């Protein structure tokens, strides 16, 4: 490989510097969970962003990932993870893999990750990216509103798309006692909510206002599962 001139930009160093700034910004913005901040420092968000948008990978904004879908802003992912109270070894279900960025953050937090995506091309792209980065997560192509009963109960379930009204019943049922369901609810005006299971009761809190793509219910049976195929 030819040696670059000293004045040449080093994209890897630029990304590292931008990522460090993003982490500082999240911390200044009130994210205090050190494990979450460390996860943001260790996962290269730019690897999940389409080429044309990659220069903006470390801005605190949602970005398009194709098929009309978006990767959430870092602040929304950080809040979701903080409120989900993920600890190493927790079994976590993610509904809406999207580009797979939050999947990688969950794995960086030490969770045993199960993630479902309904759009085949996004599922395949996420599987490739996660595989390339060596992220350990089980992915499935299918309808996440039905949960993943085979691996339930989950300590946390994080939904990356907004339920129009009450979140899907299957997700409540697949939550472990004391477990957390993080889910945006609403159509035009949305709020990100946390439900905590206490026996047969679910304590509800509002985390913040939000703007997510809609959660689609396909009602289709089964799906394809793989381990980063
Ligand atoms: N957090 C993700 C972005 C999620 S975008 C990331 O880091 O990239 C929301 C995703 O939810 C979209 O990819 C959309 O296709 C998916 N989605 C919507 N309804 C779904 C459903 N019922 N089951 C699984 N995925 C769904």
Tab-separated table of C-alpha atoms and ligand atoms in Angstrom:
chain	number	residue	atom	x	y	z
A	1	UNK	CA	0.000	0.000	0.000
A	2	UNK	CA	1.389	3.447	-0.897
A	3	UNK	CA	2.050	5.798	1.987
A	4	UNK	CA	-0.387	8.718	2.023
A	5	UNK	CA	0.793	12.306	2.123
A	6	UNK	CA	0.716	13.901	5.555
A	7	UNK	CA	-1.991	16.299	4.435
A	8	UNK	CA	-4.257	13.504	3.264
A	9	UNK	CA	-7.406	12.848	5.283
A	10	UNK	CA	-7.586	9.620	7.192
A	11	UNK	CA	-11.264	8.609	7.139
A	12	UNK	CA	-10.866	6.129	10.002
A	13	UNK	CA	-9.365	8.825	12.241
A	14	UNK	CA	-12.078	11.290	11.180
A	15	UNK	CA	-14.781	8.784	12.101
A	16	UNK	CA	-13.117	8.101	15.447
A	17	UNK	CA	-12.948	11.791	16.240
A	18	UNK	CA	-16.573	12.352	15.169
A	19	UNK	CA	-17.678	9.356	17.216
A	20	UNK	CA	-15.884	10.670	20.302
A	21	UNK	CA	-17.675	14.006	19.859
A	22	UNK	CA	-21.026	12.270	19.515
A	23	UNK	CA	-20.423	10.400	22.774
A	24	UNK	CA	-19.558	13.690	24.522
A	25	UNK	CA	-22.668	15.236	23.104
A	26	UNK	CA	-24.851	12.372	24.348
A	27	UNK	CA	-23.256	12.667	27.789
A	28	UNK	CA	-23.794	16.445	27.853
A	29	UNK	CA	-27.371	15.831	26.744
A	30	UNK	CA	-28.039	13.769	29.860
A	31	UNK	CA	-27.162	10.182	28.944
A	32	UNK	CA	-25.422	9.023	32.119
A	33	UNK	CA	-25.292	5.232	31.732
A	34	UNK	CA	-21.583	4.560	31.186
A	35	UNK	CA	-22.202	1.205	29.520
A	36	UNK	CA	-24.469	2.891	26.955
A	37	UNK	CA	-21.898	5.625	26.289
A	38	UNK	CA	-19.206	2.997	25.928
A	39	UNK	CA	-21.364	1.053	23.459
A	40	UNK	CA	-21.695	4.196	21.311
A	41	UNK	CA	-17.935	4.613	21.459
A	42	UNK	CA	-17.328	1.059	20.285
A	43	UNK	CA	-19.871	0.643	17.456
A	44	UNK	CA	-19.067	2.354	14.115
A	45	UNK	CA	-22.415	3.985	13.216
A	46	UNK	CA	-21.034	4.914	9.765
A	47	UNK	CA	-20.914	1.205	8.841
A	48	UNK	CA	-24.741	1.144	9.011
A	49	UNK	CA	-25.367	4.273	6.935
A	50	UNK	CA	-25.730	4.251	3.110
A	51	UNK	CA	-22.710	5.744	1.233
A	52	UNK	CA	-24.380	8.996	0.220
A	53	UNK	CA	-25.262	9.810	3.834
A	54	UNK	CA	-22.154	8.447	5.501
A	55	UNK	CA	-20.519	11.831	6.138
A	56	UNK	CA	-23.417	12.606	8.485
A	57	UNK	CA	-23.146	9.334	10.398
A	58	UNK	CA	-22.120	10.951	13.693
A	59	UNK	CA	-24.639	13.794	13.686
A	60	UNK	CA	-27.424	13.367	16.213
A	61	UNK	CA	-30.095	12.952	13.535
A	62	UNK	CA	-32.182	10.138	12.054
A	63	UNK	CA	-31.028	9.154	8.534
A	64	UNK	CA	-32.672	7.257	5.661
A	65	UNK	CA	-31.591	3.624	5.235
A	66	UNK	CA	-33.680	2.760	2.154
A	67	UNK	CA	-37.164	1.331	1.581
A	68	UNK	CA	-38.676	4.419	3.230
A	69	UNK	CA	-37.160	3.492	6.603
A	70	UNK	CA	-34.860	5.470	8.864
A	71	UNK	CA	-32.192	4.746	11.431
A	72	UNK	CA	-33.207	6.581	14.625
A	73	UNK	CA	-31.131	9.444	16.022
A	74	UNK	CA	-28.360	8.474	18.446
A	75	UNK	CA	-30.241	10.232	21.263
A	76	UNK	CA	-33.328	8.070	20.711
A	77	UNK	CA	-31.238	4.883	20.650
A	78	UNK	CA	-29.352	6.000	23.777
A	79	UNK	CA	-32.577	6.759	25.671
A	80	UNK	CA	-34.145	3.463	24.574
A	81	UNK	CA	-31.118	1.511	25.784
A	82	UNK	CA	-30.806	3.449	29.029
A	83	UNK	CA	-34.471	2.963	29.936
A	84	UNK	CA	-34.331	-0.701	28.914
A	85	UNK	CA	-31.637	-1.186	31.613
A	86	UNK	CA	-29.718	-3.759	29.596
A	87	UNK	CA	-27.181	-5.785	31.563
A	88	UNK	CA	-24.721	-8.420	30.290
A	89	UNK	CA	-26.426	-11.739	29.667
A	90	UNK	CA	-29.937	-10.261	29.352
A	91	UNK	CA	-32.084	-11.815	26.665
A	92	UNK	CA	-33.345	-8.936	24.525
A	93	UNK	CA	-35.795	-8.809	21.629
A	94	UNK	CA	-35.545	-6.008	19.072
A	95	UNK	CA	-38.493	-5.431	16.737
A	96	UNK	CA	-37.385	-3.642	13.540
A	97	UNK	CA	-33.716	-4.444	12.898
A	98	UNK	CA	-33.520	-1.732	10.232
A	99	UNK	CA	-29.851	-1.164	9.446
A	100	UNK	CA	-28.811	-3.144	12.518
A	101	UNK	CA	-27.114	-0.326	14.403
A	102	UNK	CA	-29.100	-0.736	17.607
A	103	UNK	CA	-28.644	-4.507	17.267
A	104	UNK	CA	-24.881	-3.915	17.446
A	105	UNK	CA	-25.267	-1.567	20.434
A	106	UNK	CA	-27.274	-4.247	22.262
A	107	UNK	CA	-24.569	-6.820	21.548
A	108	UNK	CA	-21.917	-4.349	22.762
A	109	UNK	CA	-23.879	-4.099	26.032
A	110	UNK	CA	-23.478	-7.852	26.393
A	111	UNK	CA	-27.093	-8.753	25.673
A	112	UNK	CA	-28.165	-11.976	23.969
A	113	UNK	CA	-29.863	-10.319	21.045
A	114	UNK	CA	-32.855	-11.524	19.014
A	115	UNK	CA	-33.917	-9.120	16.270
A	116	UNK	CA	-36.748	-9.252	13.726
A	117	UNK	CA	-37.115	-7.239	10.494
A	118	UNK	CA	-40.062	-7.472	8.078
A	119	UNK	CA	-38.394	-6.022	4.939
A	120	UNK	CA	-36.249	-8.746	3.343
A	121	UNK	CA	-33.661	-6.445	1.731
A	122	UNK	CA	-33.054	-4.593	5.023
A	123	UNK	CA	-32.852	-7.879	6.918
A	124	UNK	CA	-30.242	-9.134	4.442
A	125	UNK	CA	-28.205	-5.919	4.462
A	126	UNK	CA	-28.230	-5.787	8.278
A	127	UNK	CA	-27.176	-9.435	8.477
A	128	UNK	CA	-24.226	-8.726	6.164
A	129	UNK	CA	-23.101	-5.625	8.075
A	130	UNK	CA	-23.371	-7.322	11.468
A	131	UNK	CA	-21.548	-10.375	10.180
A	132	UNK	CA	-18.753	-8.226	8.741
A	133	UNK	CA	-18.342	-6.463	12.102
A	134	UNK	CA	-18.379	-9.784	13.950
A	135	UNK	CA	-21.511	-8.915	15.945
A	136	UNK	CA	-23.173	-11.874	17.637
A	137	UNK	CA	-26.971	-11.623	17.198
A	138	UNK	CA	-29.791	-13.862	16.052
A	139	UNK	CA	-31.803	-12.300	13.249
A	140	UNK	CA	-35.144	-13.219	11.713
A	141	UNK	CA	-37.023	-12.020	8.661
A	142	UNK	CA	-40.686	-11.774	9.625
A	143	UNK	CA	-43.378	-9.909	11.528
A	144	UNK	CA	-42.041	-8.765	14.887
A	145	UNK	CA	-45.466	-7.859	16.275
A	146	UNK	CA	-45.808	-11.554	17.064
A	147	UNK	CA	-42.576	-11.521	19.065
A	148	UNK	CA	-40.278	-14.554	19.042
A	149	UNK	CA	-42.056	-17.025	21.369
A	150	UNK	CA	-39.349	-19.677	21.115
A	151	UNK	CA	-36.842	-17.459	22.918
A	152	UNK	CA	-39.218	-15.717	25.353
A	153	UNK	CA	-39.320	-14.472	28.047
A	154	UNK	CA	-37.178	-11.391	27.357
A	155	UNK	CA	-35.672	-9.051	29.969
A	156	UNK	CA	-36.211	-6.238	27.505
A	157	UNK	CA	-38.053	-5.699	24.248
A	158	UNK	CA	-37.203	-2.632	22.167
A	159	UNK	CA	-39.497	-1.681	19.293
A	160	UNK	CA	-38.024	0.567	16.589
A	161	UNK	CA	-41.302	1.495	14.875
A	162	UNK	CA	-44.429	3.160	16.242
A	163	UNK	CA	-47.542	1.221	17.256
A	164	UNK	CA	-50.635	3.221	16.277
A	165	UNK	CA	-52.386	2.573	19.589
A	166	UNK	CA	-51.741	-0.099	22.227
A	167	UNK	CA	-48.543	-2.088	21.521
A	168	UNK	CA	-49.015	-5.694	20.326
A	169	UNK	CA	-50.282	-8.069	23.016
A	170	UNK	CA	-47.685	-10.732	22.115
A	171	UNK	CA	-44.896	-8.394	23.199
A	172	UNK	CA	-46.432	-7.865	26.653
A	173	UNK	CA	-46.836	-11.621	27.032
A	174	UNK	CA	-43.208	-12.321	26.094
A	175	UNK	CA	-41.798	-9.936	28.694
A	176	UNK	CA	-40.124	-11.441	31.781
A	177	UNK	CA	-41.410	-10.307	35.186
A	178	UNK	CA	-39.629	-7.022	35.934
A	179	UNK	CA	-38.760	-6.752	32.240
A	180	UNK	CA	-39.030	-3.556	30.163
A	181	UNK	CA	-40.855	-2.901	26.920
A	182	UNK	CA	-39.623	0.229	25.132
A	183	UNK	CA	-42.037	1.240	22.388
A	184	UNK	CA	-43.085	4.372	20.518
A	185	UNK	CA	-46.861	4.852	20.344
A	186	UNK	CA	-48.966	7.148	18.183
A	187	UNK	CA	-49.389	8.222	14.581
A	188	UNK	CA	-48.626	11.905	13.974
A	189	UNK	CA	-47.913	12.756	17.598
A	190	UNK	CA	-45.910	9.983	19.151
A	191	UNK	CA	-44.329	9.276	22.501
A	192	UNK	CA	-41.651	6.795	23.411
A	193	UNK	CA	-42.947	4.715	26.313
A	194	UNK	CA	-41.563	2.286	28.825
A	195	UNK	CA	-43.763	-0.473	30.210
A	196	UNK	CA	-42.390	-2.438	33.162
A	197	UNK	CA	-43.953	-5.803	33.880
A	198	UNK	CA	-44.973	-6.433	37.498
A	199	UNK	CA	-46.678	-9.810	37.515
A	200	UNK	CA	-49.789	-9.292	35.393
A	201	UNK	CA	-49.575	-5.496	35.622
A	202	UNK	CA	-47.642	-3.179	33.338
A	203	UNK	CA	-46.422	0.120	34.745
A	204	UNK	CA	-46.371	2.768	32.023
A	205	UNK	CA	-44.054	5.797	31.739
A	206	UNK	CA	-43.404	8.344	28.990
A	207	UNK	CA	-39.733	8.776	28.073
A	208	UNK	CA	-39.925	11.517	25.437
A	209	UNK	CA	-41.767	12.746	22.350
A	210	UNK	CA	-40.739	10.879	19.206
A	211	UNK	CA	-41.114	10.411	15.485
A	212	UNK	CA	-40.779	6.826	14.267
A	213	UNK	CA	-41.838	5.011	11.083
A	214	UNK	CA	-45.033	2.980	11.589
A	215	UNK	CA	-45.017	-0.542	12.976
A	216	UNK	CA	-46.642	-2.722	10.311
A	217	UNK	CA	-48.655	-5.796	11.258
A	218	UNK	CA	-48.353	-8.433	8.544
A	219	UNK	CA	-49.893	-11.270	10.484
A	220	UNK	CA	-47.822	-13.611	8.339
A	221	UNK	CA	-46.794	-16.985	9.701
A	222	UNK	CA	-43.243	-17.939	10.519
A	223	UNK	CA	-40.250	-16.352	8.877
A	224	UNK	CA	-36.629	-17.100	8.177
A	225	UNK	CA	-34.282	-17.236	11.086
A	226	UNK	CA	-30.535	-17.227	11.045
A	227	UNK	CA	-27.456	-16.429	13.049
A	228	UNK	CA	-26.078	-13.534	11.010
A	229	UNK	CA	-26.581	-15.706	7.887
B	1	LIG	N1	-33.259	0.972	15.140
B	1	LIG	C1	-33.046	0.642	13.741
B	1	LIG	C2	-33.955	1.402	12.839
B	1	LIG	C3	-35.334	0.960	12.892
B	1	LIG	S1	-36.334	1.578	11.582
B	1	LIG	C4	-31.629	0.861	13.329
B	1	LIG	O1	-30.772	0.993	14.184
B	1	LIG	O2	-31.330	0.885	12.147
B	1	LIG	C5	-37.742	0.604	11.924
B	1	LIG	C6	-37.721	-0.742	11.261
B	1	LIG	O3	-38.861	-1.454	11.726
B	1	LIG	C7	-37.833	-0.674	9.746
B	1	LIG	O4	-36.752	-1.323	9.172
B	1	LIG	C8	-39.156	-1.411	9.458
B	1	LIG	O5	-39.113	-2.172	8.277
B	1	LIG	C9	-39.278	-2.297	10.679
B	1	LIG	N2	-40.619	-2.787	10.975
B	1	LIG	C10	-41.811	-2.154	10.904
B	1	LIG	N3	-42.810	-2.988	11.269
B	1	LIG	C11	-42.215	-4.175	11.596
B	1	LIG	C12	-42.713	-5.435	12.047
B	1	LIG	N4	-44.003	-5.666	12.250
B	1	LIG	N5	-41.830	-6.429	12.269
B	1	LIG	C13	-40.488	-6.246	12.083
B	1	LIG	N6	-39.970	-5.085	11.651
B	1	LIG	C14	-40.821	-4.061	11.405
